[in-house]
Coordinates of C-alpha atoms and ligand atoms in Angstrom, one line a residue:
M4 CA 5.5 23.5 -3.5
C5 CA 3.2 22.3 -0.7
G6 CA 0.2 20.1 -0.7
I7 CA -3.3 21.3 0.2
V8 CA -6.4 19.4 1.0
A9 CA -9.9 20.5 2.2
T10 CA -13.0 18.5 2.9
I11 CA -16.6 18.9 4.1
G12 CA -19.4 16.5 4.5
S13 CA -21.0 14.2 7.0
R14 CA -17.8 12.7 8.6
E15 CA -15.3 14.0 11.1
V16 CA -12.6 15.5 8.9
V17 CA -9.4 15.2 10.9
P18 CA -8.7 11.5 10.0
L19 CA -9.5 12.2 6.4
L20 CA -7.2 15.3 6.3
L21 CA -4.4 13.4 7.9
K22 CA -4.6 10.5 5.5
S23 CA -4.7 12.9 2.5
L24 CA -1.8 14.9 3.8
Q25 CA 0.2 11.8 4.3
R26 CA -0.2 11.1 0.6
L27 CA 0.7 14.7 -0.3
E28 CA 3.9 14.7 1.8
Y29 CA 5.9 14.2 -1.3
R30 CA 5.2 17.8 -2.1
G31 CA 7.0 19.0 1.0
Y32 CA 7.5 18.1 4.6
D33 CA 8.9 21.2 6.3
S34 CA 5.7 21.6 8.4
A35 CA 2.1 20.5 8.5
G36 CA -1.1 21.9 9.8
L37 CA -4.9 21.8 9.7
A38 CA -7.9 23.8 10.8
T39 CA -11.5 22.8 11.4
V40 CA -14.6 25.0 11.7
M41 CA -17.8 24.4 13.8
P42 CA -20.5 27.0 14.6
G43 CA -18.7 29.9 16.2
Q44 CA -15.4 28.0 16.5
L45 CA -12.2 27.6 14.5
H46 CA -9.5 25.2 15.7
C47 CA -6.1 25.1 14.3
R48 CA -3.1 22.8 14.9
K49 CA 0.3 23.1 13.4
A50 CA 3.7 21.4 13.8
E51 CA 7.2 21.8 12.5
G52 CA 8.6 19.0 10.4
K53 CA 6.9 16.0 9.1
L54 CA 3.2 15.0 9.5
V55 CA 4.1 12.7 12.3
H56 CA 4.6 15.7 14.6
L57 CA 1.2 17.1 13.7
R58 CA -0.3 13.7 14.5
E59 CA 1.4 13.7 17.9
K60 CA 0.1 17.2 18.6
L61 CA -3.5 16.2 17.6
E62 CA -3.3 13.2 19.9
K63 CA -2.5 15.4 22.9
S64 CA -4.9 18.2 21.8
P65 CA -7.6 16.8 19.5
V66 CA -9.9 18.9 17.4
A67 CA -13.3 18.0 15.9
G68 CA -15.4 19.2 13.0
C69 CA -17.0 18.2 9.7
C70 CA -15.3 20.9 7.7
G71 CA -11.6 21.5 7.5
I72 CA -8.5 22.3 5.6
G73 CA -4.9 20.9 5.7
H74 CA -1.5 21.7 4.5
T75 CA 2.0 20.1 4.1
R76 CA 4.7 22.7 3.5
W77 CA 7.8 23.2 1.4
A78 CA 9.1 26.5 2.6
T79 CA 9.4 29.4 0.2
H80 CA 8.8 32.5 2.3
G81 CA 9.9 32.2 5.9
K82 CA 11.7 29.5 7.9
P83 CA 10.1 26.1 8.2
D84 CA 8.8 26.7 11.8
V85 CA 5.3 26.6 13.4
R86 CA 4.8 30.4 12.9
N87 CA 5.1 30.0 9.2
A88 CA 3.2 26.7 9.0
H89 CA -0.2 26.8 7.4
P90 CA -3.1 27.3 7.9
Q91 CA -2.5 31.1 8.2
L92 CA -5.2 33.0 10.1
D93 CA -6.6 36.5 10.2
E94 CA -6.1 38.6 13.3
A95 CA -9.4 37.5 14.9
D96 CA -8.6 33.8 14.2
Q97 CA -11.8 33.4 12.3
V98 CA -10.6 32.9 8.7
A99 CA -8.1 30.2 7.9
V100 CA -6.2 29.7 4.6
V101 CA -4.0 27.0 3.2
Q102 CA -2.1 27.9 0.0
N103 CA 0.3 26.3 -2.5
G104 CA 2.1 28.7 -4.7
I105 CA 3.8 32.1 -4.4
I106 CA 2.0 35.4 -4.0
E107 CA 4.4 37.6 -5.9
N108 CA 3.0 40.9 -4.7
H109 CA 2.8 39.9 -1.1
R110 CA 5.2 42.6 0.1
L111 CA 3.1 45.4 -1.4
L112 CA -0.1 43.9 0.0
R113 CA 1.5 43.4 3.4
Q114 CA 2.7 47.0 3.5
G115 CA -0.8 48.3 2.7
L116 CA -2.4 46.1 5.3
E117 CA 0.2 47.0 8.0
Q118 CA -0.5 50.7 7.2
Q119 CA -4.1 50.0 8.1
G120 CA -3.0 48.6 11.4
V121 CA -3.1 44.8 10.6
R122 CA -0.6 42.9 12.7
F123 CA 1.2 40.0 10.9
R124 CA 2.3 36.9 12.8
S125 CA 4.3 35.1 10.1
D126 CA 6.9 35.7 7.4
T127 CA 4.8 33.9 4.8
D128 CA 3.5 35.4 1.6
T129 CA 0.2 33.5 2.3
E130 CA -0.7 35.5 5.4
V131 CA -1.9 38.4 3.4
I132 CA -4.8 36.2 2.2
P133 CA -6.7 35.6 5.5
H134 CA -6.3 39.3 6.3
L135 CA -7.7 40.3 2.8
V136 CA -10.6 37.9 3.2
A137 CA -11.4 39.2 6.7
Q138 CA -11.5 42.7 5.4
A139 CA -13.7 41.7 2.4
L140 CA -16.0 39.9 4.7
A141 CA -16.4 43.0 6.8
D142 CA -17.0 45.2 3.8
L143 CA -19.5 42.8 2.2
R144 CA -21.5 42.0 5.3
G145 CA -25.1 43.2 4.7
T146 CA -24.7 43.6 0.9
A147 CA -23.9 40.0 -0.1
P148 CA -26.4 37.2 0.6
P149 CA -25.1 35.3 3.7
T150 CA -24.8 32.0 1.8
D151 CA -22.5 33.7 -0.8
L152 CA -20.6 35.9 1.6
L153 CA -17.5 33.8 1.9
R154 CA -17.2 33.1 -1.9
Q155 CA -17.6 36.8 -2.7
A156 CA -15.0 37.7 0.0
V157 CA -12.5 35.2 -1.3
A158 CA -13.1 36.5 -4.9
R159 CA -12.5 40.0 -3.8
A160 CA -9.2 39.0 -2.0
V161 CA -7.8 36.9 -4.9
E162 CA -8.5 39.9 -7.3
Q163 CA -5.6 41.5 -5.5
L164 CA -3.2 38.6 -5.7
E165 CA -0.4 38.3 -8.3
G166 CA 1.5 35.0 -8.8
A167 CA 0.5 31.4 -8.8
Y168 CA -1.7 29.9 -6.2
A169 CA -4.1 27.1 -5.2
L170 CA -5.9 27.8 -2.0
A171 CA -8.7 26.8 0.3
V172 CA -10.4 29.0 2.9
V173 CA -12.7 28.3 5.8
W174 CA -14.5 30.9 8.0
Q175 CA -16.0 30.2 11.4
G176 CA -18.9 32.5 10.4
Q177 CA -20.0 30.0 7.8
P178 CA -18.9 26.5 9.1
G179 CA -21.0 24.6 6.5
E180 CA -18.9 25.8 3.6
L181 CA -15.4 26.1 2.2
V182 CA -14.1 27.9 -0.8
A183 CA -11.2 26.9 -3.1
V184 CA -9.5 28.9 -5.9
R185 CA -6.9 28.0 -8.4
Y186 CA -4.5 30.1 -10.5
N187 CA -1.5 28.5 -12.1
A188 CA -1.2 25.8 -9.5
P189 CA -2.9 22.5 -9.5
L190 CA -6.2 22.0 -7.7
L191 CA -8.7 19.2 -8.1
I192 CA -12.2 18.8 -6.7
G193 CA -13.1 15.3 -5.5
L194 CA -16.7 14.0 -5.2
G195 CA -17.3 11.2 -2.7
E196 CA -20.4 9.8 -1.0
G197 CA -21.7 12.7 1.2
Q198 CA -18.1 14.0 1.4
F199 CA -16.5 16.6 -0.9
F200 CA -12.9 17.5 -1.3
C201 CA -10.4 19.7 -2.9
A202 CA -6.7 18.7 -3.1
S203 CA -3.4 19.4 -4.9
D204 CA -3.3 16.0 -6.4
T205 CA -5.2 12.8 -6.9
P206 CA -3.4 10.6 -4.4
A207 CA -5.0 12.7 -1.7
L208 CA -8.4 11.7 -3.0
A209 CA -7.9 8.0 -3.7
G210 CA -10.3 5.9 -1.7
F211 CA -12.3 9.0 -0.6
A212 CA -13.7 10.3 -3.9
S213 CA -14.9 8.3 -6.9
T214 CA -14.9 11.2 -9.4
I215 CA -12.9 14.4 -9.9
V216 CA -13.3 17.7 -11.5
S217 CA -10.2 19.7 -12.4
L218 CA -10.4 23.5 -11.8
E219 CA -9.0 25.8 -14.5
D220 CA -7.1 28.9 -13.8
G221 CA -9.2 31.6 -12.2
E222 CA -12.0 29.3 -11.3
M223 CA -13.4 28.9 -7.8
A224 CA -15.4 26.2 -6.1
R225 CA -17.8 26.3 -3.1
L226 CA -18.0 23.1 -1.2
T227 CA -20.8 22.4 1.2
P228 CA -22.1 19.1 2.7
L229 CA -24.6 19.0 -0.1
G230 CA -22.2 19.2 -3.0
V231 CA -19.9 21.4 -5.1
E232 CA -20.6 24.6 -7.1
L233 CA -18.1 25.9 -9.6
F234 CA -17.7 29.5 -10.7
D235 CA -15.6 31.1 -13.4
G236 CA -13.4 34.1 -12.9
S237 CA -16.3 36.5 -13.3
G238 CA -18.4 34.7 -10.7
Q239 CA -20.7 33.0 -13.1
R240 CA -21.8 29.4 -12.3
I241 CA -20.3 26.8 -14.6
Q242 CA -20.9 23.1 -15.1
R243 CA -18.2 20.5 -15.7
T244 CA -18.6 16.8 -16.1
P245 CA -16.7 14.8 -13.4
Q246 CA -14.2 12.3 -14.6
P247 CA -13.7 8.9 -12.8
L248 CA -10.7 8.9 -10.4
R249 CA -8.2 6.4 -11.6
G250 CA -7.7 3.6 -9.1
D251 CA -3.9 3.8 -8.8
D252 CA -2.6 2.0 -5.8
Y253 CA -1.3 4.8 -3.5
T254 CA -1.0 2.5 -0.6
A255 CA 2.6 1.5 -1.7
N256 CA 4.5 -0.2 1.0
K257 CA 8.3 -0.9 1.3
R258 CA 7.9 -4.6 1.3
H259 CA 11.1 -6.1 2.8
F260 CA 13.2 -3.0 1.7
R261 CA 14.6 -0.5 4.2
H262 CA 13.5 2.5 2.1
F263 CA 11.1 3.2 -0.7
M264 CA 14.0 4.3 -2.8
L265 CA 15.8 1.0 -2.6
K266 CA 12.5 -0.8 -3.5
E267 CA 12.0 1.5 -6.4
I268 CA 15.5 1.0 -7.7
H269 CA 14.9 -2.8 -7.6
E270 CA 11.5 -2.4 -9.4
Q271 CA 13.3 -1.2 -12.5
A272 CA 13.6 -4.7 -13.9
D273 CA 9.8 -4.9 -13.8
V274 CA 9.4 -1.5 -15.4
A275 CA 11.7 -2.6 -18.2
A276 CA 9.9 -6.0 -18.6
A277 CA 6.5 -4.2 -18.8
W278 CA 7.9 -1.7 -21.3
V279 CA 9.4 -4.5 -23.5
E280 CA 6.0 -6.2 -23.6
R281 CA 4.0 -3.0 -24.2
C282 CA 6.3 -1.1 -26.6
L283 CA 8.7 -3.5 -28.2
A284 CA 6.8 -6.8 -28.5
A285 CA 3.5 -5.1 -29.5
P286 CA 2.8 -3.3 -32.8
A287 CA 3.9 0.4 -32.9
D288 CA 1.6 3.0 -31.2
E289 CA -0.4 4.4 -34.2
S290 CA -1.1 7.7 -32.6
L291 CA 2.6 8.2 -31.7
A292 CA 3.6 7.2 -35.2
T293 CA 1.2 9.8 -36.6
V294 CA 2.7 12.5 -34.4
L295 CA 6.2 11.6 -35.4
R296 CA 5.7 11.2 -39.2
N297 CA 6.7 14.7 -40.4
V298 CA 9.0 15.8 -37.5
Q299 CA 12.1 17.5 -38.7
R300 CA 13.6 18.4 -35.3
V301 CA 12.9 17.9 -31.6
Q302 CA 13.2 20.2 -28.7
L303 CA 13.0 18.7 -25.2
L304 CA 12.0 20.7 -22.1
A305 CA 12.6 19.4 -18.6
C306 CA 14.2 19.9 -15.2
G307 CA 16.5 17.9 -12.9
T308 CA 16.5 14.2 -13.5
S309 CA 13.9 14.4 -16.2
R310 CA 16.3 16.7 -18.1
H311 CA 19.0 14.0 -17.8
A312 CA 16.6 11.5 -19.4
A313 CA 16.0 14.1 -22.1
L314 CA 19.7 14.3 -22.8
V315 CA 19.8 10.6 -23.3
G316 CA 16.8 11.0 -25.5
A317 CA 18.4 13.7 -27.6
H318 CA 21.4 11.5 -28.1
L319 CA 19.2 8.6 -29.3
L320 CA 17.1 10.8 -31.5
E321 CA 20.2 12.2 -33.3
Q322 CA 22.3 9.1 -33.4
L323 CA 19.6 6.5 -34.0
A324 CA 17.0 8.4 -36.0
G325 CA 19.1 11.3 -37.4
V326 CA 16.7 14.0 -36.1
P327 CA 18.4 17.1 -34.8
S328 CA 17.4 17.6 -31.1
S329 CA 18.0 20.2 -28.4
V330 CA 17.5 19.9 -24.7
H331 CA 16.5 23.0 -22.6
Y332 CA 16.2 23.7 -18.9
A333 CA 12.5 24.4 -18.8
S334 CA 13.2 27.3 -16.3
E335 CA 15.4 29.0 -18.9
F336 CA 13.3 28.2 -21.9
R337 CA 10.3 30.0 -20.5
Y338 CA 12.1 33.3 -20.5
A339 CA 14.2 32.9 -23.6
P340 CA 12.7 30.4 -26.0
P341 CA 14.8 29.8 -29.2
P342 CA 13.1 30.8 -32.5
L343 CA 10.4 28.4 -33.5
M344 CA 11.3 26.3 -36.5
P345 CA 8.7 24.5 -38.6
Q346 CA 7.9 20.8 -38.0
T347 CA 9.6 20.9 -34.5
L348 CA 8.2 18.4 -32.0
T349 CA 8.3 19.8 -28.5
I350 CA 8.5 17.1 -25.8
G351 CA 7.9 18.0 -22.1
V352 CA 9.4 15.5 -19.8
T353 CA 8.3 15.4 -16.2
Q354 CA 7.6 12.4 -14.0
S355 CA 5.2 14.2 -11.8
G356 CA 3.5 16.1 -14.6
E357 CA 3.3 19.1 -12.3
T358 CA 6.7 20.8 -12.4
A359 CA 5.8 24.5 -12.7
D360 CA 8.7 25.4 -14.9
T361 CA 8.1 22.6 -17.4
L362 CA 4.4 23.4 -17.6
A363 CA 5.0 27.1 -18.1
A364 CA 7.6 26.4 -20.8
L365 CA 5.1 24.1 -22.6
T366 CA 2.3 26.7 -22.2
I367 CA 4.5 29.4 -23.8
E368 CA 5.4 27.0 -26.6
M369 CA 1.7 26.2 -27.1
E370 CA 0.7 29.8 -27.2
R371 CA 3.3 30.8 -29.8
R372 CA 2.4 27.9 -32.0
H373 CA -1.2 28.8 -31.8
A374 CA -0.4 32.4 -32.7
L375 CA 1.4 31.1 -35.8
E376 CA -1.0 28.4 -36.9
P377 CA -4.3 28.8 -35.0
N378 CA -6.0 25.8 -36.7
V379 CA -3.2 23.3 -36.5
P380 CA -3.0 21.0 -33.4
P381 CA 0.4 21.8 -31.8
L382 CA 3.1 19.2 -32.4
M383 CA 3.7 18.5 -28.8
L384 CA 4.1 15.5 -26.6
G385 CA 4.4 14.8 -22.9
I386 CA 6.3 12.1 -21.1
T387 CA 5.1 11.5 -17.6
N388 CA 4.4 8.9 -14.9
R389 CA 1.2 10.8 -14.1
A390 CA -1.1 10.8 -17.2
D391 CA -3.8 12.4 -15.0
S392 CA -1.6 15.4 -14.2
S393 CA -1.6 19.0 -15.4
L394 CA 0.8 17.9 -18.1
G395 CA -1.7 15.3 -19.2
R396 CA -4.4 18.0 -19.6
L397 CA -2.0 20.4 -21.3
V398 CA -0.5 18.6 -24.3
P399 CA -2.4 16.7 -27.0
H400 CA -0.3 13.5 -26.7
V401 CA 1.0 11.8 -23.6
L402 CA 3.3 8.8 -23.2
D403 CA 2.5 7.3 -19.8
L404 CA 5.6 5.6 -18.2
K405 CA 3.4 3.3 -16.2
A406 CA 6.3 2.9 -13.7
G407 CA 3.9 2.7 -10.8
V408 CA 3.8 5.1 -7.9
E409 CA 7.3 6.4 -6.9
V410 CA 7.4 7.5 -3.3
G411 CA 11.1 8.2 -2.9
V412 CA 11.7 11.9 -3.6
A413 CA 14.8 11.0 -5.6
A414 CA 13.6 9.7 -9.0
T415 CA 14.9 6.3 -9.9
K416 CA 12.5 4.0 -11.7
T417 CA 10.7 6.9 -13.4
F418 CA 14.1 8.0 -14.8
L419 CA 14.5 4.5 -16.3
G420 CA 11.0 4.8 -17.6
Q421 CA 11.7 8.1 -19.2
M422 CA 14.8 6.8 -20.9
L423 CA 12.8 3.8 -22.2
A424 CA 10.1 6.2 -23.6
F425 CA 12.9 7.8 -25.6
Y426 CA 14.1 4.5 -26.9
G427 CA 10.6 3.8 -28.1
I428 CA 10.3 7.2 -29.8
A429 CA 13.8 7.0 -31.4
L430 CA 13.2 3.5 -32.7
L431 CA 9.9 4.4 -34.2
L432 CA 11.4 7.6 -35.8
A433 CA 14.4 5.6 -37.1
S434 CA 12.2 2.9 -38.6
Q435 CA 9.9 5.5 -40.2
R436 CA 13.0 7.1 -41.8
H437 CA 15.4 4.4 -42.5
G438 CA 13.5 1.1 -42.2
A439 CA 14.9 -1.7 -40.1
S440 CA 18.6 -0.6 -40.2
A441 CA 21.3 -2.8 -38.7
Q442 CA 21.6 -0.3 -35.8
V443 CA 17.9 -0.4 -35.1
K444 CA 17.9 -4.2 -35.1
A445 CA 20.9 -4.4 -32.8
C446 CA 19.3 -1.9 -30.5
R447 CA 16.0 -3.7 -30.4
Q448 CA 17.8 -7.0 -29.7
A449 CA 19.8 -5.4 -26.9
L450 CA 16.6 -4.0 -25.4
E451 CA 14.9 -7.4 -25.4
Q452 CA 17.7 -8.6 -23.1
L453 CA 17.3 -5.7 -20.8
P454 CA 14.9 -7.0 -18.1
E455 CA 17.0 -10.0 -17.4
Q456 CA 20.3 -8.0 -17.5
L457 CA 18.8 -5.4 -15.2
S458 CA 17.6 -8.0 -12.7
R459 CA 21.1 -9.6 -12.6
T460 CA 22.8 -6.3 -12.3
L461 CA 20.5 -5.1 -9.5
H462 CA 21.2 -8.2 -7.4
A463 CA 24.9 -8.2 -8.0
M464 CA 25.4 -4.5 -7.5
D465 CA 23.4 -4.0 -4.3
Q466 CA 26.0 -5.7 -2.0
C467 CA 28.9 -4.3 -4.0
C468 CA 27.6 -0.7 -3.6
A469 CA 26.7 -1.3 0.1
E470 CA 30.4 -2.3 0.8
L471 CA 31.8 0.5 -1.3
A472 CA 29.6 3.0 0.6
H473 CA 31.7 2.4 3.8
G474 CA 34.6 4.2 2.1
F475 CA 32.5 7.4 1.7
A476 CA 32.2 8.2 5.4
E477 CA 34.6 11.2 5.2
T478 CA 34.1 12.0 1.5
R479 CA 33.2 15.6 0.8
D480 CA 33.4 15.8 -3.1
V481 CA 33.0 13.3 -5.9
I482 CA 33.5 13.7 -9.6
Y483 CA 31.5 11.7 -12.1
L484 CA 32.7 11.2 -15.6
G485 CA 30.9 9.9 -18.7
R486 CA 31.0 10.5 -22.4
G487 CA 28.5 10.3 -25.3
I488 CA 25.3 8.7 -24.2
N489 CA 26.7 8.1 -20.8
Y490 CA 27.5 11.7 -20.0
P491 CA 23.9 12.3 -18.8
I492 CA 24.3 9.2 -16.6
A493 CA 27.3 10.9 -15.0
L494 CA 25.2 14.0 -14.4
E495 CA 22.4 11.8 -12.9
G496 CA 24.8 9.9 -10.7
A497 CA 26.1 13.2 -9.3
L498 CA 22.6 14.5 -8.8
K499 CA 21.5 11.4 -6.9
L500 CA 24.5 11.5 -4.6
K501 CA 23.9 15.3 -3.9
E502 CA 20.2 14.9 -3.3
I503 CA 20.2 12.2 -0.7
S504 CA 23.7 12.1 0.9
Y505 CA 24.4 15.9 0.8
I506 CA 27.9 15.2 -0.6
H507 CA 29.1 17.6 -3.2
A508 CA 29.3 15.9 -6.6
E509 CA 29.8 17.1 -10.1
G510 CA 29.2 15.3 -13.4
Y511 CA 31.4 16.1 -16.4
P512 CA 31.8 14.9 -19.9
A513 CA 35.1 12.9 -19.3
G514 CA 37.0 14.9 -22.0
E515 CA 36.2 18.2 -20.2
M516 CA 37.9 17.2 -17.0
K517 CA 41.4 18.4 -18.2
H518 CA 39.9 21.8 -19.0
G519 CA 39.5 22.8 -15.3
P520 CA 37.9 20.3 -12.9
I521 CA 41.1 18.2 -12.8
A522 CA 42.4 20.9 -10.4
L523 CA 40.0 19.5 -7.8
L524 CA 41.5 16.1 -7.8
D525 CA 43.6 14.6 -5.0
Q526 CA 43.5 11.4 -2.9
H527 CA 40.4 12.7 -1.1
V528 CA 38.2 13.1 -4.2
P529 CA 36.9 9.8 -5.7
V530 CA 36.2 9.7 -9.5
V531 CA 33.4 7.6 -10.7
S532 CA 33.9 6.9 -14.4
I533 CA 31.5 5.2 -16.8
A534 CA 33.5 3.2 -19.4
T535 CA 31.4 1.1 -21.8
P536 CA 32.8 -0.3 -25.1
G537 CA 32.0 2.0 -28.0
P538 CA 33.6 4.8 -30.0
V539 CA 34.8 6.7 -26.9
F540 CA 35.8 3.7 -24.7
E541 CA 39.6 4.3 -25.1
K542 CA 39.1 8.0 -24.6
V543 CA 37.2 7.5 -21.3
L544 CA 40.0 5.1 -20.1
S545 CA 42.6 7.8 -20.9
N546 CA 40.6 10.4 -19.0
A547 CA 40.4 8.0 -16.1
Q548 CA 44.2 7.5 -16.2
E549 CA 44.6 11.3 -16.1
A550 CA 42.6 11.3 -12.8
K551 CA 44.6 8.3 -11.4
A552 CA 47.8 10.2 -12.1
R553 CA 46.5 12.9 -9.7
D554 CA 46.0 10.2 -6.9
A555 CA 42.2 10.1 -7.3
R556 CA 40.6 6.9 -6.3
L557 CA 39.0 5.5 -9.5
I558 CA 35.6 3.7 -9.4
G559 CA 34.7 2.3 -12.8
I560 CA 31.3 1.3 -14.2
G561 CA 31.6 -1.0 -17.2
P562 CA 32.0 -4.6 -18.2
V563 CA 34.7 -6.8 -16.8
C564 CA 37.6 -6.8 -19.4
G565 CA 41.3 -6.2 -19.5
D566 CA 40.8 -2.5 -20.2
T567 CA 38.8 -1.9 -17.1
E568 CA 41.5 -3.3 -14.8
I569 CA 42.8 0.3 -14.4
F570 CA 40.0 1.0 -12.0
D571 CA 40.6 0.7 -8.2
V572 CA 37.1 -0.7 -7.9
L573 CA 34.9 -1.9 -10.8
L574 CA 31.2 -2.0 -10.5
P575 CA 30.5 -4.4 -13.3
I576 CA 27.6 -4.4 -15.8
P577 CA 27.0 -7.0 -18.4
P578 CA 28.5 -6.4 -21.9
V579 CA 25.9 -4.4 -23.7
H580 CA 25.3 -2.4 -27.0
E581 CA 26.7 1.0 -26.3
L582 CA 23.4 2.8 -27.2
V583 CA 21.5 0.7 -24.6
S584 CA 24.2 1.0 -21.9
P585 CA 22.7 3.9 -19.9
L586 CA 19.8 1.6 -18.9
L587 CA 22.4 -0.5 -17.0
T588 CA 25.1 2.0 -16.0
I589 CA 22.5 4.0 -14.1
V590 CA 22.0 1.1 -11.7
P591 CA 25.3 1.3 -9.8
M592 CA 25.0 5.1 -9.8
Q593 CA 21.6 4.9 -8.0
L594 CA 22.7 2.1 -5.6
L595 CA 25.9 3.8 -4.7
A596 CA 24.1 7.1 -3.9
Y597 CA 21.5 5.1 -1.9
H598 CA 24.0 3.1 0.2
V599 CA 26.2 6.1 0.9
A600 CA 23.1 8.0 2.2
A601 CA 21.7 5.0 4.1
H602 CA 25.1 4.4 5.6
R603 CA 25.2 8.0 6.9
G604 CA 21.8 7.4 8.5
L605 CA 20.1 10.0 6.4
D606 CA 16.4 10.3 5.5
V607 CA 16.8 8.7 2.1
D608 CA 13.1 8.9 1.0
Q609 CA 12.5 12.4 2.1
P610 CA 15.9 14.3 1.9
R611 CA 16.1 17.8 3.3
N612 CA 14.9 20.8 1.4
L613 CA 13.5 18.7 -1.5
A614 CA 10.0 17.8 -2.7
K615 CA 8.9 15.3 -5.3
S616 CA 6.8 17.7 -7.2
V617 CA 8.2 21.3 -7.7
T618 CA 5.1 23.4 -8.3
V619 CA 6.6 26.8 -7.8
E620 CA 9.0 28.7 -10.1
Ligands
LIG703 C1 14.9 13.9 -9.0 O1 15.6 13.0 -8.2 C2 14.8 15.2 -8.5 N1 14.1 15.2 -7.2 C3 14.4 16.4 -9.3 O2 15.6 16.8 -10.0 C4 13.3 16.2 -10.4 O3 13.8 15.4 -11.4 C5 12.9 17.6 -10.9 O4 12.4 18.3 -9.9 C6 11.9 17.4 -12.1 O5 10.7 16.7 -11.6 P1 9.7 16.2 -12.6 O6 10.3 15.0 -13.3 O7 8.5 15.8 -11.8 O8 9.4 17.3 -13.6

């Protein structure tokens, strides 16, 4: 993934780069680095690990300059050490490059360069780029006008690249200029007062730029202290009207909470209250109603937690609205999409709006629809917490979760927001088809209670889960069980635990346990089982009994009642309509994962090897 930022103008750039990188750290935190250029000088500083280490290095060994580039890395090619940190430089240390993406033909390019005598100093795919730019600069010198030399050299270098990339380049030979290019990876240009930027995402620009321009694939930008010029893939100047930069509050703080994740879990009651007001109490969204009117089936594309929300969504769409629905891993769909059926609504679900697999799957879907019906707008919808993201620009309709900035890498309040979005869609579809059925009415009533129930559950559960977490000190494996609409919650509970506590966990439909996973059970493997009254309540309890008979410690999530006495520990939720229950059963799942990880002293908000926005394949 990685985050890149570059800026040029009248100000010293190091403080700006550091601030922007801090806001991009959600994209990776394996290493960080920056480079500045001044006439005849290029200075580069890099550090392993989080940005704080780069700051420390800069305090001991400061650099100056009004033009610079910065990078925060999520390692793909090469270990997360200083050698492989960006910026990557050419042999003469005159050209510096930061890149987000993957250069798929880097091996071939590297071989070619090495045969010409170029010495590589890293294992990264990126390092080919500064070498190619340096070669192009040498070739073009004397033929290209000096003011256009760097742009032409970068254009010549990127012609040779295959893959997906967003990159920014500086050269000490032209310190009043930096060049940025995008291909299948996000890159925005930010326009401030006498200061110009490019960055992977808007948070890096907030407070620095008032307007933004989004680069399209193959386009290039030249930034100077006087402004920004845009070029298309053939090198022709293009014009694009800047859009105002939304004033989101990216200065989120933890308030009294120990971690952002805990704060964000607790914010779910507010997310629900805002949703009830916006989507339940207000008249139906007319444009969404129009999109849904003739839909005959729905296919959902997503990854990770967003896919779990999509599974809840598919259940609702089928059981509440009677619309056949299928959920696909976006990464699988993009290489094997099922045959396209008429009147199929495709929904892309991604909190970040930047997940490469989801965007690629949606793009494929868009292209094949366009090939079939060129003049019909594609029946496609996006669900995201970042309406200003690549997803927002790709699909014709977007449902904005409005959950507020989520800093914790493990998604929590955005997951709740995504599920709520599906309740909205399913209720609207159900009403369009069957009017106000008894089930629709019951569901709406249950949703009206949700903010208050969530708030109570959050407060009651926090302490319970903190105490329960002590018992997980030696735990190596956990099984999560759920059925029906709570099966995705079992998957999500297991994913949350894995992500932040590094404990192996698996989620299963409770009825599947006896078909294999039961072999894993003994007194060392706790089983977390979701049991909420509904058609499969008794079945879930029987499945839990089967686990208990194998000495597993049973942790139940469900209402307090005689039936739930079988659990060794019950994490109680209020009695609730089964179809609405995932919005509550998720709370103990998140809090348990959080407290287990916090108890182990782990970095809950930035767990190892992960990033909030996965912009590579
Ligand atoms: C969530 O906790 C995970 N970090 C991860 O599975 C995430 O849901 C996945 O990468 C998809 O992200 P998206 O919602 O931004 O597309």
